[in-house]
Coordinates of C-alpha atoms and ligand atoms in Angstrom, one line a residue:
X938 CA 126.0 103.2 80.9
X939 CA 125.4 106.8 80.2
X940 CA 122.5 109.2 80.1
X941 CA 122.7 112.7 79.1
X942 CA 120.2 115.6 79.3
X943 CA 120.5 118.8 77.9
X944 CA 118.5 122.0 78.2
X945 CA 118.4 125.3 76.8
X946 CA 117.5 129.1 78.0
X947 CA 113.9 130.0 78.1
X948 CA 112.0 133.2 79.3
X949 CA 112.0 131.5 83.0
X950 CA 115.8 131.5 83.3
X951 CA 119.0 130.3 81.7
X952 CA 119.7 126.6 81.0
X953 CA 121.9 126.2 84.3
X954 CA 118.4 126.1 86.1
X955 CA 118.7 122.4 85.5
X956 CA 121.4 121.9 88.3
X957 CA 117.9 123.4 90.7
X958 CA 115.4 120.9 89.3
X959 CA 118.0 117.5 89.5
X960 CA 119.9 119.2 92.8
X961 CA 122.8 118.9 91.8
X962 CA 125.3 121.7 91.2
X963 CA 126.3 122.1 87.6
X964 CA 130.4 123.1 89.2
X965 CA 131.1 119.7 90.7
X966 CA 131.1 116.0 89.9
X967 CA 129.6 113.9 92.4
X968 CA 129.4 110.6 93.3
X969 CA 126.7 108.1 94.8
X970 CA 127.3 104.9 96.3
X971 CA 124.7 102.1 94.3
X972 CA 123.4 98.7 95.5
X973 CA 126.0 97.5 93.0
X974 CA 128.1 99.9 91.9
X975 CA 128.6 103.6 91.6
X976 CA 126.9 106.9 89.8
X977 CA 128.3 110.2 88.6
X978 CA 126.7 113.1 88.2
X979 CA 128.5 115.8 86.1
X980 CA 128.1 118.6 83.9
X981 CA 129.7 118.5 80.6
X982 CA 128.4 121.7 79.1
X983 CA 127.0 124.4 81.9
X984 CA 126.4 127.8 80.2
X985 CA 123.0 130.3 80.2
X986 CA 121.9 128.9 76.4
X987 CA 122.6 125.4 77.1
X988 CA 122.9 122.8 79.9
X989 CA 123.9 119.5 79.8
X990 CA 123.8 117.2 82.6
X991 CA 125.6 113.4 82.7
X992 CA 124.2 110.2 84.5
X993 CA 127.1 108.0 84.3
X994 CA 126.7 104.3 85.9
X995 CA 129.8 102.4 86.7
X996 CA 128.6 99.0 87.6
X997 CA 131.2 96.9 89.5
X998 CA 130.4 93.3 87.4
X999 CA 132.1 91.5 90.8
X1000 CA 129.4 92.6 92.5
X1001 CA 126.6 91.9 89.9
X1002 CA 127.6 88.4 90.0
X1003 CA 127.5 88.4 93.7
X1004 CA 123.9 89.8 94.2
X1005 CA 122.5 87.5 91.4
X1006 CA 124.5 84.2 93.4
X1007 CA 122.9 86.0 96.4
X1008 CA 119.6 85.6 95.0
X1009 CA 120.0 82.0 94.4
X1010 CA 119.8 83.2 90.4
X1011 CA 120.2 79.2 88.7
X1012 CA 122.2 80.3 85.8
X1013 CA 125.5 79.3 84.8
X1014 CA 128.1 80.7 86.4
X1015 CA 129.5 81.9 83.0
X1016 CA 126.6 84.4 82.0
X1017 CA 127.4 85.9 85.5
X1018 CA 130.9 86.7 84.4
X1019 CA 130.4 87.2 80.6
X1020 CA 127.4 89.3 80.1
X1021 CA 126.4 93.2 78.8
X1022 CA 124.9 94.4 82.5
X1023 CA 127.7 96.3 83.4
X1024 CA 127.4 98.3 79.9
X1025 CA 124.0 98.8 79.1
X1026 CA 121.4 100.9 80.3
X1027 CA 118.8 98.8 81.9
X1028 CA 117.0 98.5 85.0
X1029 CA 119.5 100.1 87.3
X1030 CA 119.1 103.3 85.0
X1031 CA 116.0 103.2 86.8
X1032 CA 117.7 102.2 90.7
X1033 CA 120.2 105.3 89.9
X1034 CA 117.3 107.8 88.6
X1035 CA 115.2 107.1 91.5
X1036 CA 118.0 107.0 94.3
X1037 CA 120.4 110.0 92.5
X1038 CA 117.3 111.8 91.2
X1039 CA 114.9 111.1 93.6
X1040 CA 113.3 114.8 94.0
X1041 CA 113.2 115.5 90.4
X1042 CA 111.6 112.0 89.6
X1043 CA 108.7 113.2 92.1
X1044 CA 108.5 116.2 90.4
X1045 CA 109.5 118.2 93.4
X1046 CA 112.0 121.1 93.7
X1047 CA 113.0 122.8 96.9
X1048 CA 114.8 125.6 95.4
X1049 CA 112.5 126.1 92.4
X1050 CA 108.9 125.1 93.4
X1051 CA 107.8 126.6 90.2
X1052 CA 110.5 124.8 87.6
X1053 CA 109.6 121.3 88.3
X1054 CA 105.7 122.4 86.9
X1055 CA 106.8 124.0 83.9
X1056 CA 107.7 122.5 80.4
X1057 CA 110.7 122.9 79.3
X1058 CA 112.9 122.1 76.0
X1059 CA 114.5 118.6 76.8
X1060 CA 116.3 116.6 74.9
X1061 CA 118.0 113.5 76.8
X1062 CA 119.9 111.0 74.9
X1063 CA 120.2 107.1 76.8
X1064 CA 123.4 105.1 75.2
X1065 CA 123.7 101.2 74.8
X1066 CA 120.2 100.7 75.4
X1067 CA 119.4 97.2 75.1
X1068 CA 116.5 97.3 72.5
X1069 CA 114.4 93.8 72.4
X1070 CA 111.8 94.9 69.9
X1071 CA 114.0 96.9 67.7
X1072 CA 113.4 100.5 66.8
X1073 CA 109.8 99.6 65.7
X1074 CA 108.8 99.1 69.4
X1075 CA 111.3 102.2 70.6
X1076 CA 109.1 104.6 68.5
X1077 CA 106.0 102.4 69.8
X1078 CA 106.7 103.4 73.1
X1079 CA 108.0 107.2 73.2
X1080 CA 105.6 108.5 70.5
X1081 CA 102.6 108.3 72.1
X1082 CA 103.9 109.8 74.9
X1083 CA 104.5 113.1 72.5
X1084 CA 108.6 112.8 72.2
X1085 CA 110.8 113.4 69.0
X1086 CA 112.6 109.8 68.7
X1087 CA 115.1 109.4 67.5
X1088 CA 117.4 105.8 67.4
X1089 CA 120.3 105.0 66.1
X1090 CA 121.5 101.6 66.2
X1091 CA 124.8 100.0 66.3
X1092 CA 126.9 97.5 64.0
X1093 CA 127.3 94.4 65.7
X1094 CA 131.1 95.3 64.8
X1095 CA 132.3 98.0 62.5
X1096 CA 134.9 96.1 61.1
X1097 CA 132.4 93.2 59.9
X1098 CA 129.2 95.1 58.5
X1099 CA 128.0 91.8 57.5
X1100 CA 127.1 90.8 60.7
X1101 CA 124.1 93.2 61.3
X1102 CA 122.7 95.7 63.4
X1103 CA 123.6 94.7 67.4
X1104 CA 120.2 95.2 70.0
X1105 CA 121.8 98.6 71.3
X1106 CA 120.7 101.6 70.6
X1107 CA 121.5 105.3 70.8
X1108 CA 117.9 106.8 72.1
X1109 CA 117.4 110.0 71.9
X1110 CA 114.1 111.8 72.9
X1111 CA 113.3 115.5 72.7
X1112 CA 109.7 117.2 73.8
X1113 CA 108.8 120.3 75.7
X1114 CA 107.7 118.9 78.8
X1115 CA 108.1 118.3 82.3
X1116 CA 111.4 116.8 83.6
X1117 CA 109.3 114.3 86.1
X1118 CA 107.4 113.3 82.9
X1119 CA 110.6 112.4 81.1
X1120 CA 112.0 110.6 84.2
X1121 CA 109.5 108.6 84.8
X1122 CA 108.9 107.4 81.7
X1123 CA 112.4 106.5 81.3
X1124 CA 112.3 104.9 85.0
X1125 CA 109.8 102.4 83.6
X1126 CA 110.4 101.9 80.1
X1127 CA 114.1 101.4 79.7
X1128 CA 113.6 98.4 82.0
X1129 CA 110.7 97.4 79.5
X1130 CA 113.0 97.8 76.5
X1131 CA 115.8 95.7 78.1
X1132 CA 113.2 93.4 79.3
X1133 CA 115.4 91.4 81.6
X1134 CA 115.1 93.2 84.9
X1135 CA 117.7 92.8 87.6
X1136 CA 115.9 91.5 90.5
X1137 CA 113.1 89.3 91.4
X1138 CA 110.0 90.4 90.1
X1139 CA 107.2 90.5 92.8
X1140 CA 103.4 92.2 93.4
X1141 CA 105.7 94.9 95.1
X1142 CA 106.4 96.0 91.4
X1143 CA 102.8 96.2 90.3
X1144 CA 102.5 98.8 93.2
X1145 CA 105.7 100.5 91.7
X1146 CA 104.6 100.4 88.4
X1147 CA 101.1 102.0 89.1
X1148 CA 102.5 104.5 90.8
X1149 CA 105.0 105.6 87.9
X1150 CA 102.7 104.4 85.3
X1151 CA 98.8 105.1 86.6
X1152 CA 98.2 107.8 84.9
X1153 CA 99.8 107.9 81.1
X1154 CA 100.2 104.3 81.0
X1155 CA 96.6 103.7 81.2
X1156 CA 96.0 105.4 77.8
X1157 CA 99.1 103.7 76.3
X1158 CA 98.2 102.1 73.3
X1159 CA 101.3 99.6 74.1
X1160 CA 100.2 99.3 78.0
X1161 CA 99.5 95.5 78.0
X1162 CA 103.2 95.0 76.2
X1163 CA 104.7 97.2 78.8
X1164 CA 103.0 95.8 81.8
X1165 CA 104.0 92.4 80.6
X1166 CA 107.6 93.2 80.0
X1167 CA 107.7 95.0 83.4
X1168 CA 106.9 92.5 85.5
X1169 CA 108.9 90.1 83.4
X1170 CA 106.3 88.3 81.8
X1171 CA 104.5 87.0 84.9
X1172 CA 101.3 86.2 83.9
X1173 CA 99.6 86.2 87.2
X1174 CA 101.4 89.7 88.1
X1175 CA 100.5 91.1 84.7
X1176 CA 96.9 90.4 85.0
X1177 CA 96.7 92.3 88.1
X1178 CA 98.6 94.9 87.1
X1179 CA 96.0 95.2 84.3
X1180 CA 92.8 95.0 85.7
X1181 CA 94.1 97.3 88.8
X1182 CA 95.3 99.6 85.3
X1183 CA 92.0 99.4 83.9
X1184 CA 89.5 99.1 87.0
X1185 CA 88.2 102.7 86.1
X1186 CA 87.0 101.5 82.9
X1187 CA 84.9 99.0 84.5
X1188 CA 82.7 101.8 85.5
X1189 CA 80.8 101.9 82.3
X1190 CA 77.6 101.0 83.8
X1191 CA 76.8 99.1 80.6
X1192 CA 79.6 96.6 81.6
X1193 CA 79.6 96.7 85.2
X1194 CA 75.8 96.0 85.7
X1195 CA 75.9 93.3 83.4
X1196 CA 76.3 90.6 85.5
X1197 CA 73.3 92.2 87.9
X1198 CA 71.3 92.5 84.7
X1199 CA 71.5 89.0 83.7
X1200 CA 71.0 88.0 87.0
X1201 CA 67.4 89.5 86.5
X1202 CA 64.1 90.6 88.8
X1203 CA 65.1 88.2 91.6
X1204 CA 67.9 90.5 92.7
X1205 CA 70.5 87.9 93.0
X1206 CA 73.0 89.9 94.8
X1207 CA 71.0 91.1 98.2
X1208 CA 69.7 87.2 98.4
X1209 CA 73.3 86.3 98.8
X1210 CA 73.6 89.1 101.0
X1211 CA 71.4 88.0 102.9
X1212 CA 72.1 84.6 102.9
X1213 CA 75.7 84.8 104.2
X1214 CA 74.5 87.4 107.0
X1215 CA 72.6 84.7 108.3
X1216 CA 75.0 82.3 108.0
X1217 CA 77.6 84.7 110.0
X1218 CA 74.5 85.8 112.6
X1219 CA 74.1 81.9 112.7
X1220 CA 77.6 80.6 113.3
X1221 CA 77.3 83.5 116.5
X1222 CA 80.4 85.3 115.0
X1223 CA 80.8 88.9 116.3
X1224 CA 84.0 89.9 114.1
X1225 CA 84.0 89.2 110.5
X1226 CA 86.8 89.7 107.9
X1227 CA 84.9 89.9 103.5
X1228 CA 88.0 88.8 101.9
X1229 CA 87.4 90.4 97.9
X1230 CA 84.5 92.9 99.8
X1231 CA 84.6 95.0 96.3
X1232 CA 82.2 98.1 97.1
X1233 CA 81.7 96.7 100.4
X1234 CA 78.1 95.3 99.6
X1235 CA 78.4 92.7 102.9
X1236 CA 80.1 95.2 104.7
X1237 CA 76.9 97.4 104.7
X1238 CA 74.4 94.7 105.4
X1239 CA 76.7 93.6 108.6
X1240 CA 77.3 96.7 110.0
X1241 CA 73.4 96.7 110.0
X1242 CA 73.6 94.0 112.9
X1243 CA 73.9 95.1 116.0
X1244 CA 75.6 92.4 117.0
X1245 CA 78.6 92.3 114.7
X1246 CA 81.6 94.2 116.4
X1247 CA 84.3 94.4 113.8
X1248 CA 83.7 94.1 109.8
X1249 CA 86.9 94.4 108.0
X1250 CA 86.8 94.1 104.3
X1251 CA 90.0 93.5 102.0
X1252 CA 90.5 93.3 98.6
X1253 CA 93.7 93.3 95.9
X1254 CA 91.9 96.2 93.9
X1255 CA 92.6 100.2 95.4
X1256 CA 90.0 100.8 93.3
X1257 CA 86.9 98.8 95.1
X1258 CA 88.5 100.2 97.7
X1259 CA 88.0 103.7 97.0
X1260 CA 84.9 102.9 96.2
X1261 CA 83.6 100.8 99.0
X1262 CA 84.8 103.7 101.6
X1263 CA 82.2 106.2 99.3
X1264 CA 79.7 104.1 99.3
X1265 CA 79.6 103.2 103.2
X1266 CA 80.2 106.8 103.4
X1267 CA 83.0 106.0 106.2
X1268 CA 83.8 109.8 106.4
X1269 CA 80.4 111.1 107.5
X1270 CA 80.2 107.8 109.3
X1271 CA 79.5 108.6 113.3
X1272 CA 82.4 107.8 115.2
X1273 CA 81.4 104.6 117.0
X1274 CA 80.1 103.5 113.8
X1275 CA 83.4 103.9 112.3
X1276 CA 85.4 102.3 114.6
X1277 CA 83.7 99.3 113.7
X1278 CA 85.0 98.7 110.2
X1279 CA 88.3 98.5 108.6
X1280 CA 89.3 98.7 104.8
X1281 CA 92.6 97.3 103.8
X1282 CA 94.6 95.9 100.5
X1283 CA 95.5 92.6 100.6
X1284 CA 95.3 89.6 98.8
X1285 CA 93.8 86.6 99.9
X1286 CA 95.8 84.5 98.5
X1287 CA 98.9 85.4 100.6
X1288 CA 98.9 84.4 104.7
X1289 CA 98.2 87.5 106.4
X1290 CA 98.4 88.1 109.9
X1291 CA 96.1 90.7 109.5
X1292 CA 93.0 88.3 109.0
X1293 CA 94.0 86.5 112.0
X1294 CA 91.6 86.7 115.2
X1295 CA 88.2 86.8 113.3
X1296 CA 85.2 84.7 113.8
X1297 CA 84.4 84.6 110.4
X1298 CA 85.8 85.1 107.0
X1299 CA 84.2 85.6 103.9
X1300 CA 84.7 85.5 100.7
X1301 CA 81.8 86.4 98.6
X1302 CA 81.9 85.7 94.6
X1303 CA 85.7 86.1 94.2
X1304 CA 87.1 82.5 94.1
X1305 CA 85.9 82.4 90.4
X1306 CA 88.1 85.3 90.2
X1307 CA 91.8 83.5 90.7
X1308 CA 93.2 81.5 88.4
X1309 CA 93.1 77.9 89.3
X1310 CA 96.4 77.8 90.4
X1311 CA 96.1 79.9 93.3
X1312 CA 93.3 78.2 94.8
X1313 CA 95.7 76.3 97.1
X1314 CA 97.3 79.8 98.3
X1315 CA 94.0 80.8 99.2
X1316 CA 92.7 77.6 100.6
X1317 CA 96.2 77.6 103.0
X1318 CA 95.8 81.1 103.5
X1319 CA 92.2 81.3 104.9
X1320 CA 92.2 77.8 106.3
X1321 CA 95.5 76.8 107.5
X1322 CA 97.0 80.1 108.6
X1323 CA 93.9 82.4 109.5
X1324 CA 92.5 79.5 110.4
X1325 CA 88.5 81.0 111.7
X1326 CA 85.7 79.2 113.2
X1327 CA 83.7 80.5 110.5
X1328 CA 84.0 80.2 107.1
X1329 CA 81.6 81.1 104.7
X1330 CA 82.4 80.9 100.4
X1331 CA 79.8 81.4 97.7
X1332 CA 80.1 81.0 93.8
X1333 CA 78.2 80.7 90.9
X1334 CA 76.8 77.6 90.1
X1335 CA 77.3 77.1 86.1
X1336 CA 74.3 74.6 85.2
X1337 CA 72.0 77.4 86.6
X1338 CA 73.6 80.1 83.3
X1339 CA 71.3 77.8 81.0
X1340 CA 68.7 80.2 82.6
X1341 CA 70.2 83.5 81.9
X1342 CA 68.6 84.2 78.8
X1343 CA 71.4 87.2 77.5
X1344 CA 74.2 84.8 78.5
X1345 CA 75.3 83.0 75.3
X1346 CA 75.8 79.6 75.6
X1347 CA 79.0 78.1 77.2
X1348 CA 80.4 82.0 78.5
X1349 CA 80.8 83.0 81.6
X1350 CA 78.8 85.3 83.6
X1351 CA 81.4 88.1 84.2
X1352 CA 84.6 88.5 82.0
X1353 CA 87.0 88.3 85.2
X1354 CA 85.9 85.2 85.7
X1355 CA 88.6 82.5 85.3
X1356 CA 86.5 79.6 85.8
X1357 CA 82.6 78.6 87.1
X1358 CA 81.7 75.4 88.9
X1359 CA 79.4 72.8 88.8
X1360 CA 77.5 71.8 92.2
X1361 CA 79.4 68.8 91.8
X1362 CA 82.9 70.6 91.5
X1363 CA 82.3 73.2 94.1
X1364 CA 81.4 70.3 96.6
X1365 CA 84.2 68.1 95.6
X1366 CA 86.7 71.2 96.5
X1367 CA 84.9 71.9 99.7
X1368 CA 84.9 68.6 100.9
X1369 CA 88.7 68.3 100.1
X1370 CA 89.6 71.4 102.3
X1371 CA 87.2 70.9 105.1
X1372 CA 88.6 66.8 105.2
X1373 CA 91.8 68.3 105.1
X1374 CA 92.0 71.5 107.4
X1375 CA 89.4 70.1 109.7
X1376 CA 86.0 72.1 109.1
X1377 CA 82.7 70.7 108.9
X1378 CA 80.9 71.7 105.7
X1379 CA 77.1 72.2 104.3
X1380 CA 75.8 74.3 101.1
X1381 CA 72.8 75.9 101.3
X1382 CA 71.0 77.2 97.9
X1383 CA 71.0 81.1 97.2
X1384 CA 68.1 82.4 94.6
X1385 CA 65.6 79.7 93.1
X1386 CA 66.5 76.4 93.4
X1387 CA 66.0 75.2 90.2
X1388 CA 65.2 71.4 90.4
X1389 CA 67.1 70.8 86.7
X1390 CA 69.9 72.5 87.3
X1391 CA 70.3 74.2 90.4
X1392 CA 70.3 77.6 92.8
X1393 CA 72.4 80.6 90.9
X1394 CA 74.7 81.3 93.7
X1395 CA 76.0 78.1 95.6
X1396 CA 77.1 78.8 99.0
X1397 CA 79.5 76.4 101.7
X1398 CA 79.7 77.2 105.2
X1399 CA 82.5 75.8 107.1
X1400 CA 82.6 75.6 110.5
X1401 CA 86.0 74.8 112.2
X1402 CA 85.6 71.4 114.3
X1403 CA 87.6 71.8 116.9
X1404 CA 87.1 74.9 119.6
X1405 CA 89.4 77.9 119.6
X1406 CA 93.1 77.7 119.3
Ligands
SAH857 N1 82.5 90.2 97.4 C1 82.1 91.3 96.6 C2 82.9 91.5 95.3 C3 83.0 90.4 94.3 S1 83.8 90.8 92.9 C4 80.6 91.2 96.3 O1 80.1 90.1 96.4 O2 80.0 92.1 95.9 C5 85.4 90.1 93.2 C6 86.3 91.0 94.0 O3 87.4 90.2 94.4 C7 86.9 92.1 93.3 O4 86.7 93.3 94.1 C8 88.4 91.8 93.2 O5 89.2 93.0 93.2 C9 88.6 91.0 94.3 N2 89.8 90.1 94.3 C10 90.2 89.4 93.2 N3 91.3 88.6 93.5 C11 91.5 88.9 94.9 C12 92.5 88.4 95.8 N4 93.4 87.6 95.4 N5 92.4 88.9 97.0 C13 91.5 89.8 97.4 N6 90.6 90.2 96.6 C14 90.6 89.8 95.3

């Protein structure tokens, strides 16, 4: 596995400037000890008009086989053995650029502050690159981003022309730009060309991928292809990574009020508000966790009551997070105020020992938001491992969207939402957990109680039967 990238004098400096921005010294070879295997650094051509710098991976295949055996990987032994890893650039191009050429993926440079900002003429050329997608989707993916591409694929065999092209490529790429640019989107698109990633995919690699990706993937017109293939085709991941990817756009007021709109003159949203307040004042709980808070609407009306000691909102989105801490204005907020709430990112679908020691938990119009699914993650995490006194769930009620007049018939109210409930369904889950987990349960109505079809909002409240534990 090979990757080679050359560069050529400009009026900053001669092309030997390179060995500053990857830190590495254009007269030696050196070596770095990988997870599973080894990577070489050296300089094949090093003069002032033209530098080139190798990347050279030598993957021990013994040790391939034993990580994926490690990681309990089900497939035949056989594929272990007999397979391209060791030879193909894939996703440990990505392990060696961001352990070997960590500082120059971040874009920093100690020697050189002012190199790692500037463009420069790069050309970098990745061997045996496992194409799934054929050239069609290389050039899909590197011309947006402004690179020359260039591929040239392989005979399966010389000797047998008749057998066709192989799936590797010779990639080559060439653009004035920055040499963090190029890395990173070589750190996350080889991987998405190869699309069979090394290791267990997990939400870990959403976090990655935002990071890399946030801000050029976002416009990518292939960004829902490369955020599938990143995270291996897990739908779940996927749509996460997606909706985190494209939060900002929600911010079209058009889109974002819609829901509110719909909702109409009753003001749907501060009812519920003030519904659950009183269901949390109510239940006498004096610390309160809003699992999917969003902007942080409960968190406002709670830290109203004087009586409510700790508020601590958590959501999967950095976003309505961001957002949340402007809108409660934690930063101008007086110093005893502020000690009184606490933003975090989480998902309420995993345990968390965070949400442990609350009197309450909430979760406020965001079970419509997981797929089916993961109900039973949520249910275990909120009711078997945080495990409150207090819990308090609302959703809407779909027999009551026959009274939205802009909602067509039969859609949903918001377009995150992966399913509505009827009274009947909502009390048929509630009455399932609270049998099983040991709460008591009641629903209470929020906004007009229609006597055809129902309240808007339905809200449960479960309280825990037994005392503390
Ligand atoms: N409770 C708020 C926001 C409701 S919108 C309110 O009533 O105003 C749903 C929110 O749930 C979004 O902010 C979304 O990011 C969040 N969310 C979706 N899935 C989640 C999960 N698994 N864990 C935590 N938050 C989640």
């Amino acid at each position: 596995m090979l990757l080679t990238l050359t560069t050529t004098a400009t009026d900053r400096g001669p092309a030997t400037d390179l060995g500053y921005l990857l830190g590495k010294n254009p007269s030696r070879v050196q070596s770095f000890e990988l997870p599973s295997g080894k990577a070489h650094v050296f300089y094949p051509e090093a003069t002032a008009e033209r530098c080139t710098a190798a990347l050279l991976l030598d993957l021990d295949p013994l040790d391939l086989v034993r990580s994926a055996r490690k990681r309990g990987a089900s497939q035949g032994l056989l594929t272990h053995y007999v397979n391209d890893r060791p030879y193909v650039a894939s996703s440990f191009l990505s392990v060696a650029i961001s352990r070997v050429l960590r500082s120059a993926l971040s874009g920093s440079c100690r020697e050189r502050p002012a190199l790692a900002e500037a463009e420069l003429p790069l050309e970098v050329t990745v061997a045996a690159l496992p194409a799934r997608g054929g050239e069609g989707f290389v050039r899909a993916l590197f011309e947006p981003l402004g690179y020359e591409v260039e591929v040239a694929t392989e005979p399966l065999d010389p000797t047998f022309a008749e057998w066709g092209e192989s799936r590797y490529v010779t990639l080559t790429l060439r653009a004035n730009t920055r040499l963090s640019a190029l890395l990173t989107h070589l750190y996350v698109l080889v991987p998405v060309l190869d699309d069979d990633k090394h290791y267990w995919v997990g939400r870990e690699e959403i976090d990655k991928l935002l990071e890399k990706g946030g801000e050029w993937l976002k416009g990518h017109p292939e960004r829902e292809a490369i955020t599938r293939r990143y995270l291996k085709r897990q739908r779940g991941l996927t749509r996460e990574a997606l909706s985190r990817l494209t939060e900002g756009e929600d911010e079209d007021p058009e889109k974002e009020h819609a829901e509110a709109r719909m909702e109409g003159p009753i003001k749907l949203s501060t009812q519920r508000m003030a519904a659950v307040v009183a269901a949390v004042l109510e239940g006498g709980a004096k610390r309160v966790a809003d699992v999917g808070c969003g902007e942080g609407r409960l968190l406002r009306a709670l830290l109203k009551e004087p009586s409510i000691e700790k508020v601590l909102g958590m959501d999967v989105s950095v976003r309505a997070l961001e957002r949340a801490a402007q809108r409660l204005r934690l930063n101008e907020m007086h110093e005893r105020k502020r000690a009184r709430v606490e933003l975090m990112q989480g998902s309420m679908t995993y345990r968390d020992r965070r949400l442990q020691g609350y009197d309450a938990i909430c979760a406020i119009e965001v079970v419509e938001h997981l797929e089916p699914s993961r109900l039973e993650a949520f249910a275990r995490a909120i009711f078997e491992t945080a495990a409150p006194p207090l819990v308090v769930v609302t959703t809407p009620n779909v027999e009551h969207n026959v009274r939205f007049e802009s909602l067509p018939a039969g859609r949903l109210r918001h377009h995150d939402h992966r399913f509505e409930w009827t009274r009947a369904e909502f009390r048929a889950w509630a009455a399932e957990l609270a049998e099983r987990f040991g709460y008591e349960v009641r629903h209470l109505p929020v906004g007009t109680d229609d006597p055809e079809v129902g309240p808007p909002t339905q809200m449960a409240v479960f309280e825990r039967k037994e005392g503390p534990r």
